[in-house]
PDB file of C-alpha atoms and ligand atoms in Angstrom:
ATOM      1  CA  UNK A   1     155.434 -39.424 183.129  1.00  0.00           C
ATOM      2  CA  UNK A   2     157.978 -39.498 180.330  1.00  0.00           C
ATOM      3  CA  UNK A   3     157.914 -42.428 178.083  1.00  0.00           C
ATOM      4  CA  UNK A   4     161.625 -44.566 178.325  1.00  0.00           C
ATOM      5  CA  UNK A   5     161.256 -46.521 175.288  1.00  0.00           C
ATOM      6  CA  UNK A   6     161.098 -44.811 171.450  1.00  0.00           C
ATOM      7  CA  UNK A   7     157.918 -44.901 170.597  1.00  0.00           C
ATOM      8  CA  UNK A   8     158.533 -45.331 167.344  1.00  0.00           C
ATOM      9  CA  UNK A   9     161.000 -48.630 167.437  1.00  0.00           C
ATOM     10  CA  UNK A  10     160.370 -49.326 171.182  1.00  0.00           C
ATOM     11  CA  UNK A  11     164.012 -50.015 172.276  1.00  0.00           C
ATOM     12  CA  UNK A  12     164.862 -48.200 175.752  1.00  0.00           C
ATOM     13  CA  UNK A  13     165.807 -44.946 175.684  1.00  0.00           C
ATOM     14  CA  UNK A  14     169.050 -44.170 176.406  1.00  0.00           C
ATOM     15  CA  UNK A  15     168.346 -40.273 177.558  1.00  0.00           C
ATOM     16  CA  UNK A  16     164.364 -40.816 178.619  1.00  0.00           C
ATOM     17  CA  UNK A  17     163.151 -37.189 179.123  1.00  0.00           C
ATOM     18  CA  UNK A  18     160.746 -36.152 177.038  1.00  0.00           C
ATOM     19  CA  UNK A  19     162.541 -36.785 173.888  1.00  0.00           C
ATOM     20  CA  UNK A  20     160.561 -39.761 173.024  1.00  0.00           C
ATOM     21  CA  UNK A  21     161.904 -41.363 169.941  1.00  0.00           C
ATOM     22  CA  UNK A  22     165.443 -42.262 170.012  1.00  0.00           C
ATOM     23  CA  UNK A  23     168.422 -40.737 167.913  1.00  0.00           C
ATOM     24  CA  UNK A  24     168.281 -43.409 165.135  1.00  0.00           C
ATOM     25  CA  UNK A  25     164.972 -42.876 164.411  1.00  0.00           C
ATOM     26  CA  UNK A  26     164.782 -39.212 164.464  1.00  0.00           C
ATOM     27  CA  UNK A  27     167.525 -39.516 161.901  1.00  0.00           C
ATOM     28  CA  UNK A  28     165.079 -41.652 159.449  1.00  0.00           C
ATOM     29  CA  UNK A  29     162.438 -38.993 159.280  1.00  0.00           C
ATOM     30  CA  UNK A  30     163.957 -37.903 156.566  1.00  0.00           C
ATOM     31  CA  UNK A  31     162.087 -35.645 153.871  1.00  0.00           C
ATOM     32  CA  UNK A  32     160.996 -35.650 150.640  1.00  0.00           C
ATOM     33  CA  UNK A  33     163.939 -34.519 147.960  1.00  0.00           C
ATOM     34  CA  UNK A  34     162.507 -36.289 144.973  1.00  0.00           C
ATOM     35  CA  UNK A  35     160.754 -34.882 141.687  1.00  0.00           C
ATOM     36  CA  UNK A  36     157.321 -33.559 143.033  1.00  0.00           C
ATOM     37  CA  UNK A  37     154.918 -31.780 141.290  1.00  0.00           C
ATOM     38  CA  UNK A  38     155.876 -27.958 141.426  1.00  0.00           C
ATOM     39  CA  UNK A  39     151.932 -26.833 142.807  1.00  0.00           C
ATOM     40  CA  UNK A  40     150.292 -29.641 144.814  1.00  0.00           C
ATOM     41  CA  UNK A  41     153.794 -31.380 146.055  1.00  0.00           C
ATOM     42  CA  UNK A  42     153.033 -34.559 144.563  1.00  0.00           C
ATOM     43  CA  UNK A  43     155.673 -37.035 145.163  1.00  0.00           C
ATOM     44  CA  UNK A  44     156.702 -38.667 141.874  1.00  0.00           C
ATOM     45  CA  UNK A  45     158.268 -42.445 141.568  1.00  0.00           C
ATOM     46  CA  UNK A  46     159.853 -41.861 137.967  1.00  0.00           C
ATOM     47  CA  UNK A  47     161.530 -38.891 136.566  1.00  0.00           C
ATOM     48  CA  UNK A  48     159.843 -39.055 133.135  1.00  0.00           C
ATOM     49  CA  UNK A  49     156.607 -38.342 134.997  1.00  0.00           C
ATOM     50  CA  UNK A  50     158.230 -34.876 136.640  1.00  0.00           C
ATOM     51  CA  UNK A  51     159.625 -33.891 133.122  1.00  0.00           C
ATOM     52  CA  UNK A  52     155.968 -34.392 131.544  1.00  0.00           C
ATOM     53  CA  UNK A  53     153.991 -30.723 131.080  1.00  0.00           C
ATOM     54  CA  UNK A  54     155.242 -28.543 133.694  1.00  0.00           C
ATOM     55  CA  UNK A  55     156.245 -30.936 135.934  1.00  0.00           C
ATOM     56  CA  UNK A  56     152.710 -31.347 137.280  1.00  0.00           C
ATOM     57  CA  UNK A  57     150.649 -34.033 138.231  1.00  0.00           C
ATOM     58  CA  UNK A  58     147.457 -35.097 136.745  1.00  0.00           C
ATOM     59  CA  UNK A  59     145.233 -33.468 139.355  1.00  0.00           C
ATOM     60  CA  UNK A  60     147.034 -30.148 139.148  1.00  0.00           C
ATOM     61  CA  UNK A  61     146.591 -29.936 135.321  1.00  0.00           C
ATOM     62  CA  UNK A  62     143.379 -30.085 135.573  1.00  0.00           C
ATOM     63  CA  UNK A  63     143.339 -26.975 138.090  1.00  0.00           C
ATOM     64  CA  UNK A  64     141.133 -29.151 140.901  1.00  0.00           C
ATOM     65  CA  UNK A  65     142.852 -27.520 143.705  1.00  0.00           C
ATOM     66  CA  UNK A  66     141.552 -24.631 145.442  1.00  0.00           C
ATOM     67  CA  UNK A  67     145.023 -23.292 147.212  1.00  0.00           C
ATOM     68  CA  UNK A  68     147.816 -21.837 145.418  1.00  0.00           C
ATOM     69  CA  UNK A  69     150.280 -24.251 146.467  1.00  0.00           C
ATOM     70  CA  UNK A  70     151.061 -27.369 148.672  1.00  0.00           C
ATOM     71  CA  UNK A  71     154.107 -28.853 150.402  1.00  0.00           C
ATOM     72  CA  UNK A  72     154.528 -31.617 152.684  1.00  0.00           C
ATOM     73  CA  UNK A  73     157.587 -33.007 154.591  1.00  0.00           C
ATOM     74  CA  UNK A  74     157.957 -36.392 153.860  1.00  0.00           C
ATOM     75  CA  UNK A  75     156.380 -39.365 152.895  1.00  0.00           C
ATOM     76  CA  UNK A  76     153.275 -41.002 154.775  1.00  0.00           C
ATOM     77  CA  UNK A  77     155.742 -44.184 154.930  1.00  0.00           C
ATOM     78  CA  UNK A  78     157.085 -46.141 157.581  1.00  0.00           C
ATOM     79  CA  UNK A  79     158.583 -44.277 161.052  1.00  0.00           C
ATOM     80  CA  UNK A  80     157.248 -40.544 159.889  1.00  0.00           C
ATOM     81  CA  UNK A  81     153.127 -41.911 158.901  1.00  0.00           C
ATOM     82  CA  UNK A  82     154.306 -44.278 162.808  1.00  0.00           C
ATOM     83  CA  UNK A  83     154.855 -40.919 164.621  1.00  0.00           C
ATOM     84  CA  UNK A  84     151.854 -39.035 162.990  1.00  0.00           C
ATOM     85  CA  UNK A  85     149.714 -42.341 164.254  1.00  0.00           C
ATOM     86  CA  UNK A  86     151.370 -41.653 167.584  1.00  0.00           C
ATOM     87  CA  UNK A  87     150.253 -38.135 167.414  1.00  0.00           C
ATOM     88  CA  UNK A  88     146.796 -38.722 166.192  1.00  0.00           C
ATOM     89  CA  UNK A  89     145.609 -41.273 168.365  1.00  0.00           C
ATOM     90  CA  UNK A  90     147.622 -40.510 172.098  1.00  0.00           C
ATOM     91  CA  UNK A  91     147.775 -36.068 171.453  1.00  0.00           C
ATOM     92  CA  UNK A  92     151.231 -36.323 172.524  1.00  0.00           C
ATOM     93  CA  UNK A  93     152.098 -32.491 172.703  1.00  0.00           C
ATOM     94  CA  UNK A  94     155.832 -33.146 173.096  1.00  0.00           C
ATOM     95  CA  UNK A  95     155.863 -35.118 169.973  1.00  0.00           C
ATOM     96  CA  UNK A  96     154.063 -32.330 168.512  1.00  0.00           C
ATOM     97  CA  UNK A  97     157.050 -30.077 169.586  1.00  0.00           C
ATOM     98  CA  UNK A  98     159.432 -32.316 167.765  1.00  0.00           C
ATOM     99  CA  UNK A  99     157.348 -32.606 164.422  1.00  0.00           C
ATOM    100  CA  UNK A 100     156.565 -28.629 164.164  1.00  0.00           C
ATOM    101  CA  UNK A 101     160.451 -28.489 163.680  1.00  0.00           C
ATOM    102  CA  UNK A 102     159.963 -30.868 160.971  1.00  0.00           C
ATOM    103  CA  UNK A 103     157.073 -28.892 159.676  1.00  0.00           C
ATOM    104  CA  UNK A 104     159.304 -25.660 159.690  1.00  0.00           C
ATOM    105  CA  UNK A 105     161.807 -27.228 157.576  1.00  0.00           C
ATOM    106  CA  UNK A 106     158.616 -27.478 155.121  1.00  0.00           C
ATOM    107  CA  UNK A 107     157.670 -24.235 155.305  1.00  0.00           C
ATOM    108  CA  UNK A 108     160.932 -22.662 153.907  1.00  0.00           C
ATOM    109  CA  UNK A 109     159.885 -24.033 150.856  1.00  0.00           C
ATOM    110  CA  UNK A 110     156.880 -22.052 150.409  1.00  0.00           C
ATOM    111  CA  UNK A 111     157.342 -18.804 148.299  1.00  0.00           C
ATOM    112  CA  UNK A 112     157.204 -15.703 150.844  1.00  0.00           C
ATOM    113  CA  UNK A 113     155.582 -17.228 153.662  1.00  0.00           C
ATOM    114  CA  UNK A 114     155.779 -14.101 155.883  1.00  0.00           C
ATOM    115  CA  UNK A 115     153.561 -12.085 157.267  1.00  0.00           C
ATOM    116  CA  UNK A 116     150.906 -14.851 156.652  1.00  0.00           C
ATOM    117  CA  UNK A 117     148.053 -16.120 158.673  1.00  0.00           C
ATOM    118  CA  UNK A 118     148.666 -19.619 160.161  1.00  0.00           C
ATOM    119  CA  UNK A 119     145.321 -21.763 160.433  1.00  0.00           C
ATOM    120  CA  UNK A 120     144.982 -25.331 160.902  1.00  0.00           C
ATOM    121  CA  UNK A 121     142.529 -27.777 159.352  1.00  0.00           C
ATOM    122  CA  UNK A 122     139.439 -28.406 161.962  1.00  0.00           C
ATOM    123  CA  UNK A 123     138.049 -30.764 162.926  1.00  0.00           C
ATOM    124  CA  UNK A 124     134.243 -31.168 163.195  1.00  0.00           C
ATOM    125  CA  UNK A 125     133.523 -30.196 167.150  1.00  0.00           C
ATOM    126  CA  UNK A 126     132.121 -33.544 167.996  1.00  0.00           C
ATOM    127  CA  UNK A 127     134.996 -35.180 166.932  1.00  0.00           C
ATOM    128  CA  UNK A 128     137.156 -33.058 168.737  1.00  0.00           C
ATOM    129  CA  UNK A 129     135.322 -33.910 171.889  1.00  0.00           C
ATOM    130  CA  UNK A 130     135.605 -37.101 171.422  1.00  0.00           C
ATOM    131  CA  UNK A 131     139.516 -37.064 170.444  1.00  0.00           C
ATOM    132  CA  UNK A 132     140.105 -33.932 173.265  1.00  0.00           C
ATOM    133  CA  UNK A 133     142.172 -32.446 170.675  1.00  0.00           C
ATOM    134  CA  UNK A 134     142.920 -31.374 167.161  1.00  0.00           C
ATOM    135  CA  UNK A 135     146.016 -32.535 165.782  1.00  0.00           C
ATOM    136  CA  UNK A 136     146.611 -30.147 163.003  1.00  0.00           C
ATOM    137  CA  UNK A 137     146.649 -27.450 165.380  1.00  0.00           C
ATOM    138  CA  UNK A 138     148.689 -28.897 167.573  1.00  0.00           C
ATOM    139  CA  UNK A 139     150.907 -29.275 164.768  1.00  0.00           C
ATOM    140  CA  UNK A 140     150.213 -25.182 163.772  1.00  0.00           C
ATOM    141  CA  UNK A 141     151.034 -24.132 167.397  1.00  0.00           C
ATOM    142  CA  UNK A 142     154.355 -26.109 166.820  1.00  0.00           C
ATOM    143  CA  UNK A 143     155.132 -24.522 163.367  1.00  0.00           C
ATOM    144  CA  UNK A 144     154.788 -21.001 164.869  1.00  0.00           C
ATOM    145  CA  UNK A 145     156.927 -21.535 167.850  1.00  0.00           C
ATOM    146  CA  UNK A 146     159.788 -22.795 165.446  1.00  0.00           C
ATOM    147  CA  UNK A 147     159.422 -20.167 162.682  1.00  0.00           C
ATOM    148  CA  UNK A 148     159.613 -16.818 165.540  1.00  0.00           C
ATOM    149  CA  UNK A 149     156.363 -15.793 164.515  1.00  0.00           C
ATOM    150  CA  UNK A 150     157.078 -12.145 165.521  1.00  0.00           C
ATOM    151  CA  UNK A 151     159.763 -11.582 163.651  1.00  0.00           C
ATOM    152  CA  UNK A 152     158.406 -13.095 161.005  1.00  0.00           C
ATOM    153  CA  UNK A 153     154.943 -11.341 161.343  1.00  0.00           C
ATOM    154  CA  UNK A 154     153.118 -14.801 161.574  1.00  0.00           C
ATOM    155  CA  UNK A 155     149.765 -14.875 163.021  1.00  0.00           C
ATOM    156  CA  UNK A 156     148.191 -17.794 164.363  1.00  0.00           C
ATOM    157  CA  UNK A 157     144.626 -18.237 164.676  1.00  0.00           C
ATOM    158  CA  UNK A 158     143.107 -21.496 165.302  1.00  0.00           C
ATOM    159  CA  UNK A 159     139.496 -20.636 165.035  1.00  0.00           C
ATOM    160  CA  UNK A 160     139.623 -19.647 161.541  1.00  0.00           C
ATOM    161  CA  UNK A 161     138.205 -22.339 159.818  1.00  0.00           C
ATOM    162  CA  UNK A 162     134.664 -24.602 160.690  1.00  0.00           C
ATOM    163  CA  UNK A 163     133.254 -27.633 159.601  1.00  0.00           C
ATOM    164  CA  UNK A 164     130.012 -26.770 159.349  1.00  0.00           C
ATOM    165  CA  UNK A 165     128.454 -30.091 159.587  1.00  0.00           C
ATOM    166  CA  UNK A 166     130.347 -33.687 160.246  1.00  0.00           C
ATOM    167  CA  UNK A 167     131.322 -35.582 156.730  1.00  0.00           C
ATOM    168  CA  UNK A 168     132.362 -39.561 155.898  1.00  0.00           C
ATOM    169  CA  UNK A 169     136.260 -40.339 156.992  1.00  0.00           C
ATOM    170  CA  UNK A 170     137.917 -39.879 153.532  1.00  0.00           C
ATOM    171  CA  UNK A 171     139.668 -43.500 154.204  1.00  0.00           C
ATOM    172  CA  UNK A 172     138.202 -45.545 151.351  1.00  0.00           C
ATOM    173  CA  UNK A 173     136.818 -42.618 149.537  1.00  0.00           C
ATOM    174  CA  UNK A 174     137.933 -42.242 145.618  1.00  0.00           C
ATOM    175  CA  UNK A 175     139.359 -38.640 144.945  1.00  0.00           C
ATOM    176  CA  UNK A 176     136.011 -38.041 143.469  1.00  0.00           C
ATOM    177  CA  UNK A 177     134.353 -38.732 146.318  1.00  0.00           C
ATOM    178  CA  UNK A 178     136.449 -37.081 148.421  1.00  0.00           C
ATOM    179  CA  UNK A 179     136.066 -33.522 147.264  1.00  0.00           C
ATOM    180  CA  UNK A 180     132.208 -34.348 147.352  1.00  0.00           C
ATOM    181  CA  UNK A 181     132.422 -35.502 150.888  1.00  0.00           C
ATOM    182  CA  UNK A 182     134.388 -31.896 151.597  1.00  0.00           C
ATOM    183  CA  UNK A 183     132.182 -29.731 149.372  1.00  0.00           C
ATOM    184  CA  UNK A 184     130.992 -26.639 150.814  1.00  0.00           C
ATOM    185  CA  UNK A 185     131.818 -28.204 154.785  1.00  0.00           C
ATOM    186  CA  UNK A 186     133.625 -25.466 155.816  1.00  0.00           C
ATOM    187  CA  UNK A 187     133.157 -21.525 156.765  1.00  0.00           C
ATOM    188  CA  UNK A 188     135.499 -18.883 157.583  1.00  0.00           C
ATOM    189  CA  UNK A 189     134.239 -17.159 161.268  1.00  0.00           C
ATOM    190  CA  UNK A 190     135.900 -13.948 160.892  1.00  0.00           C
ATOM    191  CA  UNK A 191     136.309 -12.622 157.339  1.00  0.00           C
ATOM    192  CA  UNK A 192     137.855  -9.471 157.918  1.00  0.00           C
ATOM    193  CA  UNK A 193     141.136 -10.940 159.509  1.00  0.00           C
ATOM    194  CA  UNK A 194     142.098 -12.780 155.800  1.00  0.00           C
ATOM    195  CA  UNK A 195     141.048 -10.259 153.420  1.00  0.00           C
ATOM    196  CA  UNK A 196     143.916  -9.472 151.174  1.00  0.00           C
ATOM    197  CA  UNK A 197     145.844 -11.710 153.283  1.00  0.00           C
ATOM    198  CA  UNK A 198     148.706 -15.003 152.834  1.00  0.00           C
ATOM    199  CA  UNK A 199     146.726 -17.939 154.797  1.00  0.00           C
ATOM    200  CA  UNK A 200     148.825 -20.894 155.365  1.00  0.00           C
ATOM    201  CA  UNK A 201     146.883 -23.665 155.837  1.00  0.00           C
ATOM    202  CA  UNK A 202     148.400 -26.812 158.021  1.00  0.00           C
ATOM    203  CA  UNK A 203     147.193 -30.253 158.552  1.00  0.00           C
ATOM    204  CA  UNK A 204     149.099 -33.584 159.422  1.00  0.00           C
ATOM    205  CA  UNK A 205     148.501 -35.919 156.358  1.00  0.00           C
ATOM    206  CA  UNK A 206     147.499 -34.809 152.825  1.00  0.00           C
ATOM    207  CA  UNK A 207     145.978 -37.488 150.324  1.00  0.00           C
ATOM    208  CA  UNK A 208     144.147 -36.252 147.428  1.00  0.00           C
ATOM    209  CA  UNK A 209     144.072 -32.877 148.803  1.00  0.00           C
ATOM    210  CA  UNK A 210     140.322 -32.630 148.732  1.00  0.00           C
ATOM    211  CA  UNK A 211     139.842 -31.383 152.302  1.00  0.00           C
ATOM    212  CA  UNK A 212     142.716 -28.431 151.860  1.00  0.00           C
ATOM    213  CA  UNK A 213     140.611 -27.637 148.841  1.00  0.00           C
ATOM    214  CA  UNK A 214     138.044 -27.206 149.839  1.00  0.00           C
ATOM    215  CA  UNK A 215     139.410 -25.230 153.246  1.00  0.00           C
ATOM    216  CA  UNK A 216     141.108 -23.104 150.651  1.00  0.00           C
ATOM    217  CA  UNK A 217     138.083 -22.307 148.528  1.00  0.00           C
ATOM    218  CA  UNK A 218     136.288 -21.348 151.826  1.00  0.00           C
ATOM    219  CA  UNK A 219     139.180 -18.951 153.137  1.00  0.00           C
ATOM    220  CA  UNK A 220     139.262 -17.695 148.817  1.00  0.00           C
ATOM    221  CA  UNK A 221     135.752 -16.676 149.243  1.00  0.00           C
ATOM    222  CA  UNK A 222     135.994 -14.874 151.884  1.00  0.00           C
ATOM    223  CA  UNK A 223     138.886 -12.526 150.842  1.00  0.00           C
ATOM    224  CA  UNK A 224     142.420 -14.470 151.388  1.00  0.00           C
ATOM    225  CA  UNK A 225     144.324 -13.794 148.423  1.00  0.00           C
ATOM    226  CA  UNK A 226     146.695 -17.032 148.654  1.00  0.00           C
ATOM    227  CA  UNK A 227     146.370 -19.883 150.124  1.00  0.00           C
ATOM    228  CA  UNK A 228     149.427 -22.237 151.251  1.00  0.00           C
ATOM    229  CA  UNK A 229     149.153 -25.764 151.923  1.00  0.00           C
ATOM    230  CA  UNK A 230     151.657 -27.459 154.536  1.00  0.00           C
ATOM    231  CA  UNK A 231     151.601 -30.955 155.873  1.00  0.00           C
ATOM    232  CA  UNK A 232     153.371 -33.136 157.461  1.00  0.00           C
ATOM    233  CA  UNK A 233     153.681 -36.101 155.323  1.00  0.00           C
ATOM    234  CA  UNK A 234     151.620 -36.547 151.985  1.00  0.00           C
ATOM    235  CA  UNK A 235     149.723 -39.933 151.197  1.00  0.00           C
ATOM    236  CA  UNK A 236     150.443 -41.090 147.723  1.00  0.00           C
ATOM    237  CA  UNK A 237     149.145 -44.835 146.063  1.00  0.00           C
ATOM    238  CA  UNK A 238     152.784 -44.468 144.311  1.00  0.00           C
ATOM    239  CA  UNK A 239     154.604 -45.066 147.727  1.00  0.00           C
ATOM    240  CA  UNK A 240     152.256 -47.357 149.581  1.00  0.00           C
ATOM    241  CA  UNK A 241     153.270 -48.227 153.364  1.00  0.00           C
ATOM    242  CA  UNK A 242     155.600 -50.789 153.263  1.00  0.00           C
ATOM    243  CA  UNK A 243     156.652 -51.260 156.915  1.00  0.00           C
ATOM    244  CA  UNK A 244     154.511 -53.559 158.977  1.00  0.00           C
ATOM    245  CA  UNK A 245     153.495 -51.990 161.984  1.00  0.00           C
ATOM    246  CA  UNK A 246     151.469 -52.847 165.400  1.00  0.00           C
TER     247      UNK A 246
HETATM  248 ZN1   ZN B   1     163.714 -45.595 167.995  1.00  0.00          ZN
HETATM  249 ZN1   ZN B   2     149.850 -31.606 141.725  1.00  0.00          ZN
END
């Protein structure tokens, strides 16, 4: 049942089991410990772009973003953007397991997280038929487990959010576009639970940001009074891909 090679540099695994990538590349999912820009996350190549205005990035100065606040992990590079592929495509929950802990480590590095609603990023129903699952949540379920939601008074609630009708893949979409894809797609199915309330929103790769946006102007609307972004990895044009992979 269990894999016996690393999925992620397919050598044999020494200790197959369920722990399906090997030692030396658990070790190279490294995060993020770079300048970043202090509201969206923003991963930034050169210092003199973090000690610009406020240390934020273009977007963020001009206040596009819905939520409060973003973080992500790591980079969408090489062996982390491999194992979110892994994820995505073959739903493998025990690799979910593993990158929740990951996800955790994120989540410390939100300001007072507690007490907060945890709700992932939907997808739109057909597309979760046709996938069998939804990978942010998977993800969500993960984070919770890690963090000891009850002592922590974390609440997880997976049927938060709704795409109310099926939009474009953002692939290949400017950032423009993007938010106009997003626009008004998604609805909040029980309002009361959020009023006043922390809602941390978590999804497995952020971009632009356009869809937490807009997920965070839906769960604004009705009532939350913050809204926390928290991905995995985030996407950025100024660290492109470099590995090759199959
Ligand atoms: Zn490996
Ligand atoms: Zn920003």
């Amino acid at each position: 049942m269990f894999p016996t090679d690393c999925l992620l540099c397919e050598q044999e695994l020494e200790q197959p089991g369920g722990a399906s990538i090997c030692p030396a590349c658990w070790q190279s999912l490294q995060p993020w410990l770079g300048p970043s820009c202090e509201c969206c996350g923003l991963p930034f190549a050169s210092l003199p772009a973090a000690e610009s205005v406020d240390s934020l990035c273009g977007s963020c100065r001009l206040a596009e973003q819905e939520f409060d606040m973003a973080r992500s992990y790591g980079l969408y590079t090489g062996n982390l953007r491999k194992a979110i592929l892994h994820l995505k495509f073959h739903g493998r929950e025990h690799l979910a397991n593993r990158l929740g802990a990951l996800l955790a480590r994120a989540f410390e590095a939100l300001p007072e997280p507690d007490s907060a609603i945890v709700a992932p990023v939907p997808l739109h129903p057909s597309r979760r038929r046709q996938r069998g699952f939804n990978q942010a949540e998977l993800l969500a379920r993960s984070l919770v487990r890690n963090l000891r939601r009850e002592e922590r008074g974390l609440q997880l609630v997976v049927n938060l959010l709704r795409r109310v009708r099926a939009t474009l893949p953002q692939v290949g979409l400017s950032a423009s576009a993007r938010r106009e894809n997003v626009r008004g797609v998604f609805s909040v199915s029980r309002p009361e639970r959020i009023r006043n309330r922390t809602v941390v929103l978590v999804d497995d790769v952020m971009t632009t940001g356009a869809t937490l946006s807009a997920c965070a102007a839906a769960l604004k609307r009705a009532g939350a009074s913050r809204v926390l972004a928290l991905s995995l990895a985030r996407a950025t044009p100024q660290f492109p891909d470099t590995v090759v992979s199959g």
